[in-house]
Short mmCIF file of C-alpha atoms in Angstrom, two decimals:
data_model
loop_
_atom_site.label_atom_id
_atom_site.label_comp_id
_atom_site.label_asym_id
_atom_site.label_seq_id
_atom_site.Cartn_x
_atom_site.Cartn_y
_atom_site.Cartn_z
CA MET A 1 110.95 85.86 106.64
CA SER A 2 107.73 85.92 108.38
CA LEU A 3 106.94 83.43 111.32
CA LEU A 4 104.98 81.26 109.65
CA GLU A 5 105.11 80.70 106.11
CA LEU A 6 102.91 77.94 103.65
CA THR A 7 103.66 77.82 100.51
CA HIS A 8 101.88 75.91 97.39
CA ALA A 9 100.87 73.60 100.01
CA THR A 10 99.18 71.05 98.63
CA LYS A 11 97.50 67.95 100.55
CA ARG A 12 95.76 64.79 99.14
CA PHE A 13 93.75 61.76 101.22
CA THR A 14 92.99 59.08 99.61
CA SER A 15 90.02 56.68 100.74
CA GLY A 16 89.65 53.56 98.44
CA GLN A 17 89.94 54.53 94.78
CA ARG A 18 88.64 58.33 95.57
CA GLU A 19 91.31 61.22 95.88
CA THR A 20 89.83 64.28 97.88
CA LEU A 21 92.21 67.97 97.28
CA ALA A 22 91.81 69.46 101.10
CA LEU A 23 94.62 72.04 100.62
CA GLN A 24 95.03 73.24 97.12
CA ASP A 25 98.10 75.23 96.14
CA VAL A 26 97.40 77.77 99.29
CA SER A 27 100.22 79.86 100.80
CA LEU A 28 99.37 81.50 103.73
CA GLU A 29 101.58 84.00 106.08
CA LEU A 30 101.40 85.39 109.30
CA ASP A 31 103.57 87.87 111.70
CA PRO A 32 103.47 87.87 115.13
CA GLY A 33 100.94 89.62 116.59
CA ASP A 34 98.67 88.77 113.23
CA PHE A 35 95.49 87.91 113.96
CA VAL A 36 93.78 85.54 111.31
CA ALA A 37 90.46 84.09 110.59
CA VAL A 38 89.63 81.45 108.00
CA TYR A 39 86.54 81.18 107.24
CA GLY A 40 85.07 77.90 105.60
CA LEU A 41 81.66 75.10 106.08
CA ARG A 42 82.10 71.62 107.05
CA ARG A 43 85.00 69.70 104.47
CA SER A 44 86.54 73.20 102.98
CA GLY A 45 90.10 71.92 104.30
CA ARG A 46 89.87 74.10 107.91
CA THR A 47 90.91 71.85 109.96
CA THR A 48 93.37 70.03 107.62
CA LEU A 49 94.74 73.42 107.57
CA LEU A 50 95.07 74.00 111.23
CA ARG A 51 97.12 70.44 111.20
CA VAL A 52 99.52 71.20 108.68
CA VAL A 53 100.39 74.58 110.00
CA ALA A 54 100.83 72.64 113.72
CA GLY A 55 103.00 69.95 112.24
CA ILE A 56 100.82 67.09 112.46
CA LEU A 57 100.34 65.85 109.16
CA PRO A 58 102.83 66.31 106.68
CA LEU A 59 102.38 67.89 103.31
CA ASP A 60 101.89 66.29 99.81
CA GLU A 61 103.70 69.23 98.14
CA GLY A 62 104.70 72.68 99.08
CA THR A 63 106.11 73.43 101.90
CA ALA A 64 105.48 74.97 106.09
CA ARG A 65 108.07 76.55 107.22
CA PHE A 66 107.37 77.29 110.96
CA ASP A 67 110.59 80.28 112.10
CA GLY A 68 112.14 79.67 109.71
CA ARG A 69 112.24 75.71 110.24
CA ASP A 70 110.44 73.14 108.39
CA LEU A 71 107.62 71.37 109.17
CA ALA A 72 108.56 68.58 107.75
CA ASP A 73 111.27 67.94 109.79
CA ARG A 74 110.16 66.06 112.73
CA SER A 75 113.19 67.07 115.08
CA ALA A 76 111.87 70.26 115.04
CA GLY A 77 109.52 69.77 117.79
CA ALA A 78 107.52 72.97 117.09
CA LEU A 79 103.99 71.75 118.75
CA GLY A 80 103.90 72.31 122.18
CA VAL A 81 106.93 74.91 122.03
CA GLY A 82 107.02 77.40 119.71
CA ILE A 83 102.76 76.71 118.75
CA GLY A 84 100.38 76.09 121.21
CA TYR A 85 97.00 74.37 119.59
CA CYS A 86 94.25 75.34 120.98
CA SER A 87 91.80 72.00 122.12
CA PRO A 88 88.39 72.12 124.50
CA THR A 89 88.73 68.39 124.78
CA PHE A 90 90.69 67.31 128.18
CA ASP A 91 91.69 63.91 128.86
CA PRO A 92 91.53 62.81 132.39
CA ALA A 93 94.29 61.12 132.32
CA HIS A 94 96.51 64.25 132.86
CA GLY A 95 94.68 65.59 136.46
CA GLY A 96 91.44 65.70 137.93
CA THR A 97 90.87 69.52 138.05
CA VAL A 98 91.29 72.74 135.19
CA THR A 99 94.62 73.46 136.90
CA ASP A 100 96.36 70.35 136.39
CA HIS A 101 95.32 70.21 133.01
CA VAL A 102 96.90 73.37 131.59
CA ALA A 103 99.88 72.69 134.03
CA VAL A 104 100.19 69.43 132.87
CA ALA A 105 102.30 71.08 129.19
CA LEU A 106 104.92 72.86 132.06
CA LEU A 107 104.99 69.54 134.22
CA ALA A 108 106.57 67.35 130.87
CA ARG A 109 108.87 70.22 130.90
CA GLY A 110 110.55 69.87 134.16
CA VAL A 111 108.68 72.56 135.56
CA GLY A 112 108.47 72.01 139.15
CA ARG A 113 104.70 71.09 140.59
CA SER A 114 103.84 74.19 142.63
CA ARG A 115 105.68 76.54 140.22
CA ALA A 116 103.46 75.09 137.11
CA CYS A 117 100.60 75.44 139.22
CA ALA A 118 100.69 78.74 139.96
CA ARG A 119 101.84 79.83 136.32
CA ALA A 120 98.52 77.58 135.40
CA GLU A 121 96.62 79.82 137.36
CA GLU A 122 97.89 83.02 136.49
CA GLU A 123 96.77 81.75 133.07
CA LEU A 124 93.35 80.48 133.85
CA ALA A 125 93.03 84.27 135.05
CA ARG A 126 94.27 86.02 132.35
CA ALA A 127 92.26 84.11 130.41
CA GLY A 128 88.37 84.75 132.53
CA ALA A 129 88.82 81.44 133.48
CA SER A 130 89.99 81.73 137.28
CA GLY A 131 86.55 80.84 138.86
CA CYS A 132 87.24 77.00 136.98
CA ALA A 133 90.52 76.28 138.01
CA ASN A 134 89.50 73.29 140.92
CA LEU A 135 86.69 72.32 139.24
CA ASP A 136 86.68 68.66 136.63
CA PRO A 137 86.85 70.21 133.29
CA ARG A 138 83.24 67.64 132.76
CA GLU A 139 81.82 70.09 134.88
CA LEU A 140 82.83 73.75 132.47
CA HIS A 141 80.30 75.03 130.76
CA LEU A 142 81.58 75.24 126.24
CA ASP A 143 82.43 78.68 126.37
CA GLU A 144 84.47 77.42 129.80
CA LEU A 145 85.96 74.91 128.07
CA VAL A 146 87.58 76.33 125.23
CA ARG A 147 88.76 79.45 127.90
CA ALA A 148 90.90 76.67 129.95
CA GLY A 149 91.60 75.16 126.40
CA ILE A 150 93.39 79.31 125.56
CA ALA A 151 94.74 78.96 128.49
CA ARG A 152 96.40 75.52 127.98
CA ALA A 153 97.37 76.75 124.90
CA LEU A 154 99.00 79.94 126.16
CA VAL A 155 100.61 78.50 129.25
CA THR A 156 104.08 77.47 127.43
CA ARG A 157 104.23 81.21 125.96
CA PRO A 158 103.67 79.64 122.39
CA ARG A 159 104.55 82.38 119.58
CA LEU A 160 101.58 80.97 116.76
CA LEU A 161 98.27 79.73 118.40
CA LEU A 162 95.94 77.93 116.39
CA LEU A 163 92.21 77.19 117.39
CA ASP A 164 89.82 75.25 114.90
CA GLU A 165 86.50 76.92 115.58
CA PRO A 166 86.47 78.61 119.05
CA THR A 167 83.08 79.69 119.30
CA ASN A 168 81.62 77.00 117.29
CA GLY A 169 78.28 76.25 119.54
CA VAL A 170 79.62 79.35 122.26
CA ASP A 171 76.11 81.45 123.47
CA VAL A 172 75.92 84.32 121.39
CA LEU A 173 76.35 86.62 124.97
CA GLN A 174 79.93 84.86 125.75
CA ARG A 175 81.30 84.67 122.26
CA ASP A 176 82.84 88.54 121.98
CA GLY A 177 84.35 87.81 125.27
CA ILE A 178 86.33 85.10 124.00
CA LEU A 179 87.29 86.88 120.55
CA GLU A 180 88.22 89.95 123.04
CA LEU A 181 90.71 87.51 124.74
CA LEU A 182 92.47 86.27 121.13
CA ARG A 183 93.14 89.76 120.63
CA ALA A 184 94.75 90.47 123.69
CA ALA A 185 96.61 87.84 122.68
CA ALA A 186 97.62 89.09 119.73
CA ASP A 187 98.16 92.61 121.03
CA GLY A 188 100.95 90.94 123.17
CA GLY A 189 103.17 89.83 120.29
CA THR A 190 101.16 85.70 119.78
CA ALA A 191 100.54 85.44 115.84
CA VAL A 192 96.79 83.84 116.06
CA LEU A 193 94.98 81.45 114.03
CA MET A 194 92.00 80.41 113.76
CA THR A 195 88.86 78.56 111.69
CA VAL A 196 85.35 79.66 111.63
CA GLY A 197 82.56 78.57 110.41
CA GLU A 198 80.21 81.93 110.91
CA PRO A 199 81.64 85.32 110.37
CA LEU A 200 82.91 86.75 113.56
CA GLY A 201 84.96 90.40 114.19
CA GLY A 202 87.77 90.26 115.67
CA PRO A 203 90.61 89.13 113.13
CA ASP A 204 92.75 91.75 111.55
CA ARG A 205 92.67 89.27 108.24
CA VAL A 206 89.98 87.44 107.80
CA LEU A 207 90.39 84.61 104.30
CA ALA A 208 87.82 81.91 103.46
CA LEU A 209 88.61 78.23 102.29
CA ASP A 210 86.18 76.55 100.14
CA ASP A 211 86.99 73.87 98.46
CA GLY A 212 90.96 73.62 100.05
CA ARG A 213 91.35 76.76 98.40
CA LEU A 214 92.34 79.48 99.80
CA ARG A 215 90.81 83.33 99.06
CA GLY A 216 91.73 86.68 100.60
CA HIS A 217 94.78 88.48 101.99
CA ALA A 218 96.47 85.70 102.81
CA VAL A 219 99.99 86.96 101.48
CA GLN A 220 101.12 90.14 102.72
CA GLU A 221 101.41 92.37 99.63
CA GLN A 222 102.41 96.07 101.22
CA ALA A 223 106.27 96.03 102.58
CA PRO A 224 106.10 95.07 106.21
CA VAL A 225 106.02 98.41 108.10
CA LEU A 226 105.91 98.88 111.56
CA PRO A 227 103.07 98.48 113.64
CA LEU A 228 101.01 101.67 114.44
CA ARG A 229 100.09 100.15 118.54
CA PRO A 230 103.12 98.91 120.87
CA ARG A 231 103.22 95.34 120.57
CA HIS A 232 104.99 94.04 124.23
CA VAL A 233 105.98 90.31 123.74
CA GLU A 234 106.69 88.83 126.74
CA PRO A 235 109.53 87.06 126.72
CA VAL A 236 109.44 82.87 126.41
CA ALA A 237 109.78 80.62 129.83
CA MET B 1 50.78 101.78 97.05
CA THR B 2 50.65 104.40 93.94
CA ALA B 3 54.30 105.15 92.08
CA ALA B 4 54.06 108.89 92.95
CA ARG B 5 53.82 107.55 96.72
CA ALA B 6 56.32 104.95 96.61
CA ARG B 7 58.24 107.21 94.38
CA ARG B 8 58.19 110.27 96.93
CA LYS B 9 59.09 107.65 99.50
CA GLU B 10 61.85 106.68 97.93
CA GLN B 11 63.17 110.32 97.53
CA GLY B 12 62.67 111.35 101.44
CA ARG B 13 65.10 107.97 102.47
CA THR B 14 68.28 109.94 102.74
CA PRO B 15 70.06 109.39 105.20
CA VAL B 16 69.37 113.34 106.22
CA ASN B 17 65.87 112.26 106.92
CA ALA B 18 67.23 109.33 108.47
CA ALA B 19 69.49 111.09 111.21
CA VAL B 20 66.74 113.86 111.74
CA LEU B 21 64.09 111.12 112.74
CA GLY B 22 66.26 109.21 114.66
CA LEU B 23 67.63 112.38 116.93
CA VAL B 24 63.36 113.20 116.91
CA ILE B 25 63.26 109.90 118.43
CA GLU B 26 65.60 109.94 120.54
CA ARG B 27 63.76 113.18 121.93
CA PRO B 28 61.28 115.56 120.91
CA SER B 29 62.74 118.44 119.50
CA TYR B 30 62.61 121.84 117.48
CA GLY B 31 64.55 122.47 114.49
CA TYR B 32 67.98 124.71 116.22
CA GLU B 33 68.60 122.29 118.73
CA VAL B 34 68.06 119.48 116.19
CA TRP B 35 70.34 121.11 114.02
CA ARG B 36 72.66 121.61 116.68
CA ARG B 37 72.69 118.05 118.11
CA PHE B 38 72.77 116.99 114.16
CA GLU B 39 76.51 119.17 113.91
CA ALA B 40 77.41 117.34 117.27
CA ARG B 41 76.56 113.82 116.50
CA PHE B 42 76.91 113.51 112.22
CA GLY B 43 79.14 116.64 111.41
CA GLY B 44 81.88 115.34 109.54
CA VAL B 45 80.31 112.90 108.09
CA ILE B 46 77.34 114.58 107.18
CA ASP B 47 77.52 118.68 106.73
CA VAL B 48 73.87 120.53 105.88
CA GLY B 49 73.39 123.74 106.97
CA ALA B 50 70.45 124.18 109.51
CA SER B 51 67.66 125.05 106.33
CA ARG B 52 67.79 121.71 105.24
CA ILE B 53 66.94 120.34 109.03
CA TYR B 54 63.76 122.09 108.03
CA GLN B 55 63.63 120.35 104.97
CA ALA B 56 63.76 116.91 106.55
CA PHE B 57 61.16 117.70 109.33
CA ASP B 58 58.39 118.58 105.92
CA GLY B 59 59.31 115.18 104.38
CA LEU B 60 58.83 113.41 107.89
CA LEU B 61 55.64 115.22 108.19
CA ALA B 62 54.40 114.18 104.58
CA ASP B 63 54.90 110.47 105.67
CA GLY B 64 53.36 111.19 108.94
CA LEU B 65 56.92 109.80 110.26
CA ILE B 66 56.70 112.99 112.80
CA GLU B 67 54.13 115.37 114.22
CA PRO B 68 53.59 118.53 116.28
CA ALA B 69 54.02 117.60 120.14
CA GLN B 70 51.64 120.32 121.43
CA ASP B 71 52.12 119.55 124.81
CA ALA B 72 55.68 120.08 124.61
CA ALA B 73 56.07 123.04 122.35
CA VAL B 74 58.63 125.46 122.97
CA SER B 75 58.14 129.48 122.85
CA SER B 76 60.39 132.25 122.65
CA ARG B 77 59.57 135.98 123.47
CA ARG B 78 59.47 136.85 119.79
CA GLN B 79 57.71 133.75 118.44
CA PRO B 80 56.89 129.77 119.25
CA ARG B 81 59.09 126.95 117.61
CA PRO B 82 57.15 123.92 116.47
CA CYS B 83 58.40 121.23 118.66
CA TYR B 84 58.02 117.40 116.86
CA ARG B 85 57.81 114.48 118.24
CA ALA B 86 57.95 111.16 116.36
CA THR B 87 54.76 108.57 115.95
CA ARG B 88 53.92 105.39 115.85
CA ALA B 89 54.68 105.16 112.22
CA HIS B 90 58.97 105.35 112.86
CA ARG B 91 58.96 101.62 113.91
CA ALA B 92 57.64 100.63 110.77
CA TRP B 93 59.95 102.90 109.02
CA LEU B 94 63.08 101.62 111.19
CA ALA B 95 61.88 97.92 110.49
CA ASP B 96 61.72 98.81 106.55
CA GLU B 97 64.83 99.98 106.43
CA LEU B 98 66.72 97.64 108.26
CA ARG B 99 65.04 95.15 105.59
CA GLY B 100 67.43 96.52 102.29
CA ASP B 101 66.48 98.15 99.69
CA PRO B 102 64.74 96.54 97.63
CA ALA B 103 65.59 99.28 94.65
CA ARG B 104 69.26 98.38 94.98
CA LEU B 105 68.67 94.82 94.99
CA GLU B 106 66.73 95.13 91.75
CA LEU B 107 69.28 96.93 90.21
CA ASN B 108 72.53 94.56 91.66
CA ARG B 109 69.68 91.43 89.51
CA ARG B 110 69.93 93.80 86.27
CA LEU B 111 73.69 94.96 86.89
CA LEU B 112 74.17 90.97 86.74
CA ALA B 113 72.13 89.98 84.00
CA THR B 114 74.34 92.18 81.67
CA ALA B 115 77.21 89.73 81.94
CA ALA B 116 75.23 86.29 82.82
CA ASP B 117 77.12 84.53 79.90
CA ASP B 118 80.65 85.91 80.57
CA VAL B 119 81.41 83.06 83.21
CA PRO B 120 84.89 84.50 83.27
CA THR B 121 83.80 88.73 83.88
CA LEU B 122 81.04 86.71 86.52
CA LEU B 123 83.41 84.66 88.41
CA GLU B 124 85.80 87.86 88.61
CA VAL B 125 82.83 89.66 90.79
CA VAL B 126 82.46 87.01 92.41
CA GLY B 127 85.87 87.11 93.92
CA ARG B 128 85.60 91.16 94.42
CA TYR B 129 82.83 90.78 96.59
CA GLU B 130 84.04 87.81 98.22
CA GLN B 131 86.97 90.12 99.17
CA ALA B 132 84.43 92.60 100.17
CA CYS B 133 82.78 90.57 102.39
CA LEU B 134 86.08 89.36 103.79
CA ASP B 135 87.05 93.20 104.06
CA GLU B 136 84.40 94.18 106.32
CA MET B 137 84.53 91.26 108.38
CA THR B 138 87.40 92.52 109.57
CA GLU B 139 85.69 96.04 109.78
CA LEU B 140 83.11 94.76 112.88
CA ARG B 141 86.02 94.50 115.64
CA ALA B 142 85.58 98.03 116.18
CA ASP B 143 81.78 97.80 116.65
CA ALA B 144 81.35 94.49 118.61
CA ARG B 145 83.85 96.58 120.94
CA PRO B 146 82.42 97.81 124.43
CA THR B 147 82.49 101.50 124.18
CA PRO B 148 85.78 102.91 126.23
CA GLY B 149 84.33 104.18 129.33
CA SER B 150 80.49 102.64 129.70
CA ALA B 151 79.33 99.62 130.85
CA GLY B 152 78.64 96.82 128.92
CA GLY B 153 74.66 97.30 129.00
CA ALA B 154 74.82 100.83 128.37
CA PRO B 155 72.37 102.11 125.63
CA GLU B 156 74.81 102.74 123.24
CA ALA B 157 77.06 99.49 123.84
CA MET B 158 73.49 97.35 123.47
CA ARG B 159 72.89 99.53 119.80
CA ASP B 160 76.36 98.69 118.94
CA ARG B 161 75.99 94.92 119.48
CA LEU B 162 72.26 94.57 118.42
CA LEU B 163 73.48 96.54 114.89
CA THR B 164 76.84 94.50 114.62
CA GLU B 165 74.95 91.11 115.14
CA GLU B 166 72.84 92.19 112.38
CA ARG B 167 75.60 92.85 110.04
CA ARG B 168 77.31 89.61 110.93
CA LEU B 169 74.34 87.62 110.51
CA VAL B 170 73.48 89.67 106.60
CA LEU B 171 77.78 88.79 105.84
CA GLU B 172 77.12 85.08 106.70
CA ALA B 173 74.49 84.79 104.20
CA ARG B 174 76.28 86.72 101.87
CA MET B 175 79.48 84.15 101.94
CA LYS B 176 77.04 81.13 101.46
CA TRP B 177 75.44 83.04 98.51
CA ILE B 178 78.98 83.51 97.03
CA LEU B 179 79.96 80.74 97.96
CA PHE B 180 76.71 78.89 95.33
CA ALA B 181 77.35 81.76 92.89
CA ARG B 182 81.28 80.41 92.51
CA ARG B 183 80.47 76.61 92.25
CA GLN B 184 76.82 77.35 90.16
CA LEU B 185 79.28 79.53 87.72
CA GLU B 186 82.25 77.18 87.85
CA ALA B 187 79.79 74.21 86.97
CA VAL B 188 78.97 76.33 84.10
CA GLY B 189 82.39 77.30 82.82
CA ALA B 190 84.22 74.31 83.20
CA PRO B 191 84.81 72.34 80.56
CA PRO B 192 82.02 69.51 79.43
CA ARG B 193 83.41 66.03 80.14
CA ARG B 194 84.95 64.16 77.54
CA GLN B 195 82.68 61.43 76.26
CA PRO B 196 84.03 58.25 75.07
CA PRO B 197 84.05 58.12 71.58
CA ALA B 198 81.12 55.98 70.16
CA GLU B 199 81.72 52.54 68.73
CA SER B 200 82.11 52.74 64.86
CA SER B 201 79.06 50.10 63.78
#
């Protein structure tokens, strides 16, 4: 059993009399430590795919299972616990500084403020954004927003990290650093699934999504084998 | 350019010639020294004897890409060893190499033309081409990473980054072409839309 199993997933959107197939019979598997990119242009279905995997959007056909649990079961509540969704947008209501924003998910889980802030600062340092800790998110450059967003998504130690075009608009000289950060997360045992609108180096597998159809090695064809590189999985807090 | 000259230029574009030119661009050298550096740099990937290096010198001299370096000539007690350096023409040659191989493109065009009427076969070809491009994207990783132990601004790391970015952008163009090709082929191969029956008069 894989960590994430999407099986024959189909998702439709209806607007008036027009029906759009955002995902067509998509199957996808991810294991811990996998780093997978889904390449697609606009309106290819890439954001829908992430939202389905996050459990935000229900499927019309097929199943989406995370850690053996059906994501259609709302009581499972995987997003924010086992699944981290990275977004570069920061709601001012969550705090004044970047540290506040990164800590908010821990505060919501009952972690004390000083411990939550300390953990947030550790995660920001790991993401290469410690210099942003005391800044207002509105002061950050795009690459810093992405790094802070990754820190915010990883602070709860999710087993699956989802990112929608993390390098979109990021300066080319900053792009590789963000990919290295995601590679480090995967090497640490977190499964990473990101969408990209341009070919990028870094992932173990790259899939192509077009018109809601996924192509490439979406499902592991070979029998599971022990990874060549040792992976250290940190315990979930 | 005459046909004979163009053919000779094509023949001169061998990996060995390119590698030898690269080593001479790196620093003016004589045959044995180039061979030693060739073995250290490309050994196991391209294995050649010393005589092949001299053949490459001849080809590169004929194409005007290298010239004898009189001021840097190396002489031994027995006989002088001709030392070569790159001419300014090598810059145009390098740019030409990076631009791609027109002969290969023409070959691909003719190969595709052989199956122009067989849409399912062409769709399969496009699918295989797409998978090759997706696999190549995963290979970009090793090149994009800085060389261990070298600073980010080291010449080797800089060269890797430049070449990786060039490959990445080529892949981006190929992926867009694949999308275009598949949609074109699917439009041609799709069953025609059923027309409403004509009303009988």
